[in-house]
Tab-separated table of C-alpha atoms and ligand atoms in Angstrom:
chain	number	residue	atom	x	y	z
A	841	MET	CA	-6.673	9.826	60.913
A	842	THR	CA	-8.100	7.415	58.320
A	843	THR	CA	-5.677	5.109	56.555
A	844	GLN	CA	-5.466	5.937	52.868
A	845	THR	CA	-7.065	3.398	50.553
A	846	PRO	CA	-4.636	2.071	47.915
A	847	SER	CA	-6.055	2.959	44.526
A	848	PRO	CA	-4.762	2.467	40.991
A	849	LEU	CA	-6.710	5.562	39.925
A	850	PRO	CA	-4.929	8.811	40.719
A	851	GLY	CA	-6.805	11.891	41.727
A	852	SER	CA	-9.599	13.028	43.955
A	853	LEU	CA	-13.218	13.303	42.916
A	854	ALA	CA	-12.603	16.986	42.195
A	855	ASP	CA	-9.879	16.034	39.702
A	856	VAL	CA	-11.571	12.980	38.201
A	857	ASP	CA	-15.232	13.918	37.991
A	858	PRO	CA	-16.117	17.514	38.864
A	859	GLU	CA	-19.572	16.951	37.367
A	860	VAL	CA	-20.498	14.394	40.053
A	861	LEU	CA	-18.747	16.476	42.718
A	862	ALA	CA	-20.972	19.438	41.795
A	863	MET	CA	-24.022	17.225	42.318
A	864	ILE	CA	-22.732	16.112	45.725
A	865	ASP	CA	-22.128	19.759	46.629
A	866	GLY	CA	-25.647	20.634	45.480
A	867	GLU	CA	-27.140	17.878	47.623
A	868	THR	CA	-25.040	18.976	50.619
A	869	ARG	CA	-26.345	22.543	50.216
A	870	ARG	CA	-29.936	21.266	49.912
A	871	LEU	CA	-29.515	19.269	53.121
A	872	ARG	CA	-28.208	22.350	54.948
A	873	GLU	CA	-30.718	24.905	53.682
A	874	THR	CA	-34.008	22.987	53.760
A	875	ILE	CA	-35.625	21.046	56.598
A	876	GLN	CA	-35.773	17.267	56.164
A	877	LEU	CA	-39.137	16.084	57.470
A	878	ILE	CA	-39.430	12.724	55.723
A	879	PRO	CA	-39.658	10.311	58.701
A	880	SER	CA	-37.614	7.575	57.022
A	881	GLU	CA	-34.537	9.758	56.430
A	882	ASN	CA	-31.663	10.837	58.642
A	883	TYR	CA	-28.184	12.396	58.600
A	884	PRO	CA	-25.607	9.675	59.395
A	885	SER	CA	-22.522	10.713	61.358
A	886	GLN	CA	-19.167	11.438	59.763
A	887	ALA	CA	-17.920	8.157	61.272
A	888	VAL	CA	-20.697	6.203	59.509
A	889	MET	CA	-19.925	8.008	56.231
A	890	GLU	CA	-16.189	7.239	56.555
A	891	ALA	CA	-16.847	3.543	57.104
A	892	THR	CA	-19.280	3.479	54.159
A	893	GLY	CA	-16.604	5.007	51.942
A	894	SER	CA	-13.860	2.719	53.246
A	895	VAL	CA	-11.601	0.110	51.679
A	896	PHE	CA	-14.073	-2.623	52.696
A	897	THR	CA	-15.895	-1.844	49.445
A	898	THR	CA	-13.116	-3.809	47.733
A	899	LYS	CA	-13.766	-7.223	49.261
A	900	TYR	CA	-15.819	-10.149	48.041
A	901	ALA	CA	-16.907	-12.187	51.068
A	902	GLU	CA	-19.792	-14.493	50.165
A	903	GLY	CA	-20.681	-16.558	53.197
A	904	TYR	CA	-20.443	-15.624	56.859
A	905	PRO	CA	-17.513	-14.958	59.222
A	906	LYS	CA	-15.138	-17.967	59.253
A	907	ARG	CA	-17.300	-19.680	56.593
A	908	ARG	CA	-16.500	-17.703	53.445
A	909	TYR	CA	-16.205	-18.779	49.832
A	910	TYR	CA	-13.259	-16.366	49.422
A	911	GLN	CA	-9.833	-15.989	51.038
A	912	GLY	CA	-8.456	-12.831	52.586
A	913	CYS	CA	-11.458	-12.297	54.814
A	914	GLN	CA	-9.860	-11.786	58.252
A	915	TRP	CA	-10.822	-8.106	58.495
A	916	VAL	CA	-14.298	-8.398	56.992
A	917	ASP	CA	-14.873	-11.337	59.358
A	918	ALA	CA	-13.826	-9.145	62.272
A	919	VAL	CA	-16.054	-6.255	61.267
A	920	GLU	CA	-19.101	-8.392	60.456
A	921	ASP	CA	-18.746	-10.294	63.760
A	922	LEU	CA	-18.506	-6.993	65.603
A	923	ALA	CA	-21.669	-5.683	63.883
A	924	ARG	CA	-23.592	-8.895	64.708
A	925	LYS	CA	-22.433	-8.816	68.330
A	926	ARG	CA	-23.338	-5.144	68.758
A	927	ALA	CA	-26.768	-5.684	67.174
A	928	CYS	CA	-27.524	-8.510	69.628
A	929	THR	CA	-26.319	-6.412	72.575
A	930	LEU	CA	-28.268	-3.316	71.532
A	931	PHE	CA	-31.582	-5.101	70.992
A	932	GLY	CA	-31.155	-8.059	73.364
A	933	ALA	CA	-31.560	-10.455	70.427
A	934	ASP	CA	-30.341	-14.068	70.130
A	935	HIS	CA	-29.039	-13.715	66.577
A	936	ALA	CA	-28.455	-10.949	64.034
A	937	ASN	CA	-27.913	-11.056	60.293
A	938	VAL	CA	-26.435	-7.748	59.123
A	939	GLN	CA	-26.136	-8.596	55.409
A	940	PRO	CA	-29.556	-7.570	53.968
A	941	HIS	CA	-29.083	-4.771	51.450
A	942	SER	CA	-32.317	-3.077	52.552
A	943	GLY	CA	-35.386	-3.409	54.745
A	944	SER	CA	-37.227	-5.018	51.823
A	945	SER	CA	-34.460	-7.632	51.425
A	946	ALA	CA	-34.646	-8.282	55.153
A	947	ASN	CA	-38.382	-9.001	54.891
A	948	MET	CA	-37.809	-11.143	51.810
A	949	GLY	CA	-35.222	-13.119	53.800
A	950	VAL	CA	-37.622	-13.703	56.698
A	951	TYR	CA	-40.381	-14.909	54.336
A	952	LEU	CA	-37.967	-17.174	52.448
A	953	ALA	CA	-36.677	-18.680	55.709
A	954	SER	CA	-40.057	-19.384	57.254
A	955	LEU	CA	-42.836	-19.647	54.637
A	956	ASN	CA	-43.750	-21.727	51.624
A	957	TYR	CA	-44.992	-19.976	48.502
A	958	GLY	CA	-48.742	-19.554	48.715
A	959	ASP	CA	-48.831	-19.506	52.529
A	960	THR	CA	-51.254	-17.094	54.159
A	961	VAL	CA	-49.700	-14.042	55.813
A	962	MET	CA	-51.379	-11.110	57.571
A	963	GLY	CA	-50.100	-7.550	57.231
A	964	LEU	CA	-51.282	-4.001	57.838
A	965	ASP	CA	-53.127	-2.534	54.842
A	966	LEU	CA	-50.876	-0.165	52.849
A	967	ILE	CA	-53.564	2.528	52.887
A	968	ALA	CA	-53.663	2.314	56.688
A	969	GLY	CA	-49.888	2.722	56.932
A	970	GLY	CA	-48.424	-0.690	56.012
A	971	HIS	CA	-45.391	-1.282	53.790
A	972	LEU	CA	-45.167	-2.530	50.191
A	973	THR	CA	-43.577	-5.786	51.408
A	974	HIS	CA	-46.513	-6.430	53.747
A	975	GLY	CA	-48.704	-7.623	50.911
A	976	SER	CA	-49.215	-4.743	48.509
A	977	PRO	CA	-50.648	-6.236	45.278
A	978	VAL	CA	-47.872	-4.630	43.210
A	979	ASN	CA	-45.115	-6.164	45.367
A	980	PHE	CA	-43.448	-9.612	45.332
A	981	SER	CA	-44.976	-10.262	48.756
A	982	ALA	CA	-48.506	-10.478	47.413
A	983	LYS	CA	-47.408	-12.304	44.260
A	984	LEU	CA	-45.657	-15.110	46.188
A	985	TYR	CA	-47.796	-15.350	49.327
A	986	LYS	CA	-51.484	-15.024	50.083
A	987	PHE	CA	-51.654	-11.814	52.100
A	988	VAL	CA	-54.738	-10.846	54.039
A	989	ALA	CA	-54.920	-7.359	55.469
A	990	TYR	CA	-55.902	-5.961	58.815
A	991	GLY	CA	-56.654	-2.275	59.133
A	992	VAL	CA	-57.405	0.455	61.614
A	993	ASP	CA	-60.632	1.529	63.260
A	994	PRO	CA	-62.209	4.090	60.879
A	995	LYS	CA	-63.080	6.418	63.777
A	996	THR	CA	-60.015	6.280	66.045
A	997	GLU	CA	-57.625	5.319	63.205
A	998	LEU	CA	-55.861	3.069	65.752
A	999	ILE	CA	-55.138	-0.623	65.155
A	1000	ASP	CA	-58.380	-2.432	65.875
A	1001	PHE	CA	-57.456	-5.595	67.797
A	1002	ASP	CA	-60.976	-7.026	67.469
A	1003	GLN	CA	-60.508	-6.850	63.727
A	1004	VAL	CA	-56.951	-8.238	63.904
A	1005	ARG	CA	-58.222	-11.173	65.980
A	1006	GLY	CA	-61.169	-11.717	63.628
A	1007	VAL	CA	-59.005	-11.719	60.469
A	1008	ALA	CA	-56.500	-14.045	62.185
A	1009	ARG	CA	-59.164	-16.506	63.311
A	1010	ALA	CA	-60.844	-16.502	59.881
A	1011	ASN	CA	-57.628	-16.995	57.891
A	1012	ARG	CA	-55.282	-18.911	60.266
A	1013	PRO	CA	-52.167	-17.176	58.782
A	1014	LYS	CA	-48.755	-18.779	59.047
A	1015	MET	CA	-47.304	-15.383	59.904
A	1016	ILE	CA	-48.535	-12.047	61.227
A	1017	VAL	CA	-46.467	-9.039	60.142
A	1018	VAL	CA	-46.600	-6.031	62.443
A	1019	GLY	CA	-45.032	-2.759	61.409
A	1020	ALA	CA	-45.763	0.321	59.361
A	1021	THR	CA	-44.442	3.212	57.371
A	1022	ALA	CA	-47.165	5.613	58.431
A	1023	TYR	CA	-48.631	4.685	61.803
A	1024	PRO	CA	-48.057	7.411	64.413
A	1025	ARG	CA	-48.693	5.290	67.497
A	1026	THR	CA	-46.850	2.646	69.533
A	1027	PHE	CA	-47.388	-1.048	68.831
A	1028	ASP	CA	-48.817	-3.345	71.484
A	1029	TRP	CA	-46.506	-6.288	70.848
A	1030	ALA	CA	-47.901	-8.434	73.684
A	1031	THR	CA	-51.415	-8.417	72.204
A	1032	PHE	CA	-50.121	-9.234	68.711
A	1033	LYS	CA	-48.142	-12.126	70.214
A	1034	GLU	CA	-51.223	-13.385	72.052
A	1035	ILE	CA	-53.218	-13.364	68.783
A	1036	ALA	CA	-50.366	-15.019	66.861
A	1037	ASP	CA	-50.124	-17.767	69.491
A	1038	GLU	CA	-53.885	-18.308	69.452
A	1039	VAL	CA	-53.870	-19.065	65.701
A	1040	GLY	CA	-50.434	-20.732	65.607
A	1041	ALA	CA	-48.793	-17.945	63.554
A	1042	LEU	CA	-45.213	-16.735	63.554
A	1043	LEU	CA	-44.724	-13.077	64.468
A	1044	LEU	CA	-42.574	-10.728	62.379
A	1045	ALA	CA	-42.040	-7.231	63.773
A	1046	ASP	CA	-40.969	-4.951	60.934
A	1047	ILE	CA	-39.377	-2.202	63.009
A	1048	ALA	CA	-37.753	-0.293	60.151
A	1049	HIS	CA	-39.303	3.017	61.175
A	1050	ILE	CA	-38.935	2.616	64.923
A	1051	SER	CA	-35.760	0.577	65.473
A	1052	GLY	CA	-33.913	3.747	66.525
A	1053	LEU	CA	-36.638	4.567	69.027
A	1054	ILE	CA	-36.540	1.001	70.372
A	1055	ALA	CA	-32.731	1.106	70.625
A	1056	GLY	CA	-32.986	4.345	72.586
A	1057	GLY	CA	-35.765	3.147	74.886
A	1058	ALA	CA	-38.385	5.484	73.394
A	1059	HIS	CA	-40.690	2.727	72.071
A	1060	PRO	CA	-41.462	-0.717	73.568
A	1061	SER	CA	-39.334	-3.523	72.154
A	1062	PRO	CA	-40.848	-6.446	70.230
A	1063	VAL	CA	-37.725	-8.610	70.720
A	1064	PRO	CA	-39.144	-10.641	73.651
A	1065	PHE	CA	-42.322	-11.376	71.648
A	1066	ALA	CA	-41.415	-11.690	67.964
A	1067	ASP	CA	-39.834	-14.656	66.214
A	1068	PHE	CA	-38.174	-12.173	63.845
A	1069	CYS	CA	-37.536	-8.440	63.706
A	1070	SER	CA	-36.550	-6.814	60.434
A	1071	THR	CA	-35.302	-3.294	59.989
A	1072	SER	CA	-33.616	-0.923	57.642
A	1073	THR	CA	-30.603	0.809	59.156
A	1074	HIS	CA	-30.823	4.346	57.773
A	1075	LYS	CA	-33.943	5.674	59.448
A	1076	ALA	CA	-34.110	6.672	63.139
A	1077	LEU	CA	-31.203	4.269	63.747
A	1078	ARG	CA	-29.064	6.760	61.782
A	1079	GLY	CA	-26.801	4.329	59.942
A	1080	PRO	CA	-25.898	3.625	56.321
A	1081	ARG	CA	-28.586	2.569	53.849
A	1082	GLY	CA	-29.192	-1.138	54.429
A	1083	GLY	CA	-31.108	-3.759	56.366
A	1084	MET	CA	-30.789	-6.181	59.256
A	1085	ILE	CA	-32.658	-9.152	60.743
A	1086	LEU	CA	-32.853	-10.149	64.414
A	1087	CYS	CA	-34.273	-13.546	65.305
A	1088	LYS	CA	-34.647	-16.229	67.941
A	1089	SER	CA	-31.764	-18.708	67.938
A	1090	GLU	CA	-33.870	-21.545	66.490
A	1091	TRP	CA	-34.258	-19.492	63.275
A	1092	ALA	CA	-30.623	-18.362	62.991
A	1093	GLU	CA	-29.455	-20.963	60.497
A	1094	ARG	CA	-32.502	-20.693	58.256
A	1095	ILE	CA	-32.313	-16.869	58.258
A	1096	ASP	CA	-28.626	-16.920	57.334
A	1097	LYS	CA	-29.229	-19.418	54.519
A	1098	ALA	CA	-32.179	-17.417	53.213
A	1099	ILE	CA	-30.095	-14.236	52.914
A	1100	MET	CA	-27.011	-15.998	51.451
A	1101	PRO	CA	-27.203	-18.022	49.210
A	1102	GLY	CA	-31.015	-17.695	49.101
A	1103	LEU	CA	-31.289	-14.058	48.093
A	1104	GLN	CA	-27.965	-12.304	47.921
A	1105	GLY	CA	-24.402	-12.914	46.835
A	1106	GLY	CA	-21.493	-10.859	48.127
A	1107	PRO	CA	-22.356	-8.797	51.212
A	1108	LEU	CA	-21.629	-5.061	51.174
A	1109	GLU	CA	-18.875	-5.192	53.784
A	1110	HIS	CA	-18.253	-1.435	53.670
A	1111	VAL	CA	-21.916	-0.935	54.597
A	1112	ILE	CA	-21.641	-3.638	57.264
A	1113	ALA	CA	-18.634	-1.748	58.715
A	1114	ALA	CA	-20.814	1.370	58.806
A	1115	LYS	CA	-23.612	-0.635	60.478
A	1116	ALA	CA	-21.088	-1.624	63.170
A	1117	VAL	CA	-20.288	2.067	63.706
A	1118	MET	CA	-24.012	2.941	63.793
A	1119	LEU	CA	-24.610	0.235	66.423
A	1120	HIS	CA	-21.704	1.511	68.513
A	1121	GLU	CA	-23.212	5.002	68.382
A	1122	ALA	CA	-26.647	3.661	69.310
A	1123	LEU	CA	-25.149	1.911	72.346
A	1124	GLN	CA	-23.941	5.248	73.790
A	1125	PRO	CA	-26.045	7.008	76.471
A	1126	ALA	CA	-26.430	10.073	74.194
A	1127	PHE	CA	-28.455	7.979	71.754
A	1128	ARG	CA	-31.164	7.519	74.381
A	1129	ASP	CA	-31.446	11.313	74.637
A	1130	TYR	CA	-31.654	11.502	70.855
A	1131	ALA	CA	-34.415	8.869	70.643
A	1132	HIS	CA	-36.484	10.608	73.319
A	1133	ALA	CA	-35.914	13.991	71.643
A	1134	ILE	CA	-37.289	12.565	68.365
A	1135	VAL	CA	-40.561	11.755	70.159
A	1136	SER	CA	-40.832	14.990	72.164
A	1137	ASN	CA	-40.108	16.990	69.010
A	1138	ALA	CA	-42.817	15.071	67.133
A	1139	LYS	CA	-45.267	15.879	69.927
A	1140	ALA	CA	-44.289	19.582	69.768
A	1141	LEU	CA	-44.789	19.596	66.000
A	1142	ALA	CA	-48.135	17.790	66.346
A	1143	GLN	CA	-49.395	20.278	68.948
A	1144	SER	CA	-48.354	23.223	66.814
A	1145	LEU	CA	-50.241	21.810	63.788
A	1146	LEU	CA	-53.324	21.095	65.920
A	1147	ASP	CA	-53.155	24.665	67.302
A	1148	GLU	CA	-53.249	25.862	63.692
A	1149	GLY	CA	-56.505	23.964	63.192
A	1150	LEU	CA	-55.121	21.074	61.130
A	1151	THR	CA	-56.334	17.484	61.494
A	1152	LEU	CA	-53.893	14.678	62.333
A	1153	VAL	CA	-54.447	10.983	61.685
A	1154	THR	CA	-55.205	9.390	65.103
A	1155	GLY	CA	-55.274	12.921	66.545
A	1156	GLY	CA	-51.534	13.094	67.274
A	1157	THR	CA	-48.401	11.022	67.681
A	1158	GLU	CA	-46.523	8.800	70.114
A	1159	ASN	CA	-43.515	8.169	67.913
A	1160	HIS	CA	-41.391	9.956	65.312
A	1161	LEU	CA	-44.041	10.784	62.721
A	1162	LEU	CA	-47.423	12.308	62.126
A	1163	ILE	CA	-49.785	12.572	59.194
A	1164	VAL	CA	-51.846	15.645	58.350
A	1165	ARG	CA	-55.229	14.691	56.932
A	1166	LEU	CA	-56.271	17.099	54.187
A	1167	GLY	CA	-59.837	17.430	52.928
A	1168	GLU	CA	-61.170	15.017	50.311
A	1169	THR	CA	-61.536	17.979	47.969
A	1170	GLY	CA	-59.054	20.803	47.518
A	1171	PRO	CA	-55.295	20.355	47.090
A	1172	THR	CA	-54.045	16.775	47.216
A	1173	GLY	CA	-51.199	15.530	49.382
A	1174	LYS	CA	-48.914	15.599	46.334
A	1175	GLU	CA	-49.780	19.238	45.567
A	1176	ILE	CA	-49.174	20.240	49.189
A	1177	ALA	CA	-45.878	18.307	49.333
A	1178	ARG	CA	-44.726	20.163	46.200
A	1179	ALA	CA	-45.697	23.538	47.692
A	1180	LEU	CA	-43.884	22.625	50.921
A	1181	GLU	CA	-40.777	21.795	48.912
A	1182	ARG	CA	-40.855	25.250	47.330
A	1183	ALA	CA	-40.969	26.603	50.886
A	1184	GLY	CA	-37.914	24.545	51.909
A	1185	LEU	CA	-39.916	22.000	53.921
A	1186	ILE	CA	-39.239	18.493	52.594
A	1187	ALA	CA	-42.021	16.006	53.315
A	1188	ASN	CA	-44.003	13.427	51.371
A	1189	ALA	CA	-47.571	12.863	50.262
A	1190	ASN	CA	-49.128	9.927	52.113
A	1191	THR	CA	-52.343	7.983	52.102
A	1192	VAL	CA	-54.672	8.299	55.075
A	1193	PRO	CA	-57.043	5.644	56.466
A	1194	GLY	CA	-60.060	5.484	54.126
A	1195	GLU	CA	-58.046	7.122	51.335
A	1196	THR	CA	-60.113	8.101	48.287
A	1197	ARG	CA	-57.510	9.727	46.029
A	1198	GLY	CA	-54.984	6.923	45.432
A	1199	ALA	CA	-51.425	6.290	46.607
A	1200	PHE	CA	-49.765	8.932	44.390
A	1201	GLN	CA	-52.046	11.965	44.833
A	1202	THR	CA	-53.256	11.079	48.375
A	1203	SER	CA	-55.231	13.042	50.956
A	1204	GLY	CA	-52.422	13.337	53.479
A	1205	VAL	CA	-48.887	14.569	54.083
A	1206	ARG	CA	-46.447	12.710	56.336
A	1207	PHE	CA	-43.895	14.468	58.562
A	1208	GLY	CA	-41.178	13.037	60.788
A	1209	THR	CA	-38.590	14.357	63.212
A	1210	PRO	CA	-35.529	11.999	63.172
A	1211	ALA	CA	-33.444	13.927	60.606
A	1212	ALA	CA	-34.264	17.446	61.787
A	1213	THR	CA	-33.618	16.372	65.399
A	1214	THR	CA	-30.169	15.153	64.324
A	1215	PHE	CA	-29.651	18.482	62.549
A	1216	GLY	CA	-30.186	20.223	65.889
A	1217	PHE	CA	-33.807	21.386	65.907
A	1218	GLY	CA	-35.497	21.325	69.318
A	1219	ALA	CA	-39.100	21.662	70.474
A	1220	ASP	CA	-39.162	25.476	69.999
A	1221	GLU	CA	-38.027	25.192	66.405
A	1222	PHE	CA	-40.503	22.373	65.742
A	1223	ARG	CA	-43.313	24.635	66.987
A	1224	THR	CA	-42.128	27.246	64.477
A	1225	ILE	CA	-41.902	24.586	61.749
A	1226	GLY	CA	-45.517	23.659	62.525
A	1227	LYS	CA	-46.595	27.258	61.906
A	1228	LEU	CA	-44.687	27.372	58.611
A	1229	ILE	CA	-46.213	24.064	57.471
A	1230	ALA	CA	-49.717	25.292	58.345
A	1231	ARG	CA	-49.121	28.533	56.433
A	1232	VAL	CA	-48.243	26.559	53.296
A	1233	ILE	CA	-51.107	24.070	53.657
A	1234	LYS	CA	-53.598	26.915	53.999
A	1235	ASP	CA	-52.409	28.768	50.890
A	1236	PRO	CA	-50.249	26.529	48.674
A	1237	ALA	CA	-50.716	28.699	45.565
A	1238	ASP	CA	-49.228	31.882	47.096
A	1239	THR	CA	-45.832	31.794	45.393
A	1240	THR	CA	-44.591	34.983	47.083
A	1241	MET	CA	-45.319	33.465	50.490
A	1242	LEU	CA	-43.636	30.175	49.485
A	1243	LYS	CA	-40.494	32.081	48.509
A	1244	SER	CA	-40.371	34.133	51.696
A	1245	THR	CA	-41.008	30.983	53.757
A	1246	ALA	CA	-38.071	29.305	51.996
A	1247	ASN	CA	-35.909	32.260	53.111
A	1248	GLU	CA	-37.162	31.902	56.693
A	1249	VAL	CA	-36.403	28.171	56.579
A	1250	ARG	CA	-32.881	28.827	55.304
A	1251	ASP	CA	-32.281	31.348	58.115
A	1252	LEU	CA	-33.618	28.859	60.664
A	1253	CYS	CA	-31.270	26.160	59.337
A	1254	HIS	CA	-28.280	28.511	59.447
A	1255	ALA	CA	-29.127	29.609	63.002
A	1256	VAL	CA	-29.420	26.028	64.226
A	1257	GLU	CA	-26.255	24.962	62.459
A	1258	THR	CA	-24.324	27.927	63.853
A	1259	ARG	CA	-25.602	27.205	67.378
A	1260	ARG	CA	-24.628	23.538	66.984
A	1261	LEU	CA	-21.125	24.412	65.767
A	1262	ASP	CA	-20.694	26.935	68.597
A	1263	LEU	CA	-21.713	24.287	71.112
A	1264	SER	CA	-19.352	21.719	69.656
A	1265	HIS	CA	-16.470	24.260	69.779
A	1266	SER	CA	-17.179	25.183	73.371
A	1267	ALA	CA	-17.383	21.493	74.302
A	1268	ALA	CA	-13.972	20.843	72.741
B	2358	DSN	N1	-40.085	4.105	51.783
B	2358	DSN	C1	-39.932	4.056	53.213
B	2358	DSN	C2	-40.647	5.161	53.889
B	2358	DSN	O1	-40.494	6.286	53.436
B	2358	DSN	O2	-41.325	4.965	54.871
B	2358	DSN	C3	-40.273	2.725	53.785
B	2358	DSN	O3	-39.431	1.771	53.276
């Protein structure tokens, strides 16, 4: 039973603002009747949602546990300490900072702690699957630092270590950033570390997409190799929206100072409480099963799409996501993503290596399994989802088919939800 939050405002959301409540209800329905295939999204647990909506939202707590600029911090100190301790235990890290408001803020904090403006940094090209904060020209990262990009082999679409080594030797970066938003393969951290050491660079592993897989033992961990790891907390890790930094102990003080007072003021202690809950959940044995199910479901989806004759970037997947490469002519990724949405399949347009149609229209569509795996879909359902996706990609203008597919998707969601509820009742 949750303790009631004291509030000077009487009334529930239903009484105070039915207009917003209707929007929340609409979003809840959407989440139950369509399939969430955006690889960076997830359904957090009720426990995470309760902590996010808790009384901790009230407190100003600039500083860190036992070193705050405000009084009355005994409980936020306790919860932030618990989150930091759990993060270090889960990932085997020396130090954790759980205050970043997002994955982007976490990266900003790492750069601020370790680089001077104008320093050279290496990151994966956005087109090849990198992130905005890894040196996209429209992002602060490229405005404040001199980013040089490494890419993927145009044939295999895998990270080309000869190229990585060549770019590193030619540019002698102060930091190499490894991580991606759209790379369907595992990262070879040891080789990146070897290259970083050869040129005297720091190594940042941006594990936002894969931190849940790493926590669950379904992807190799960069923690032994990287000076810093940054992550968001709402993707496969299944927590509240936010960010987190792990680092070696020699960087702890500089990381903490970079986040507060360098970048942020008051931490979002209600979100930090929810991060603590997320980390507790990720430390349970069941989370390992979840992380491995994400990967096996992605492989089932990939095989189903390949069986339908579609082309996947790198030919498949080893993690939680995959990217369908469309033709350079014909419907764009954006047009296909819109058609998929009409069919109840929620994905996003994505660039592919060698992209010719720009970052908004794109020649690819990205799919991921973390959220739908949480919802209860297994390999059989993912094979069915693959068939439905292929049907839409092959004929995105057939509105009758899109409508009937949306009905099939809704039935599939209801069946899975009913099965899940039945199982939870029988377990109780
Ligand atoms: N925008 C996120 C994604 O969808 O991958 C990365 O931050």
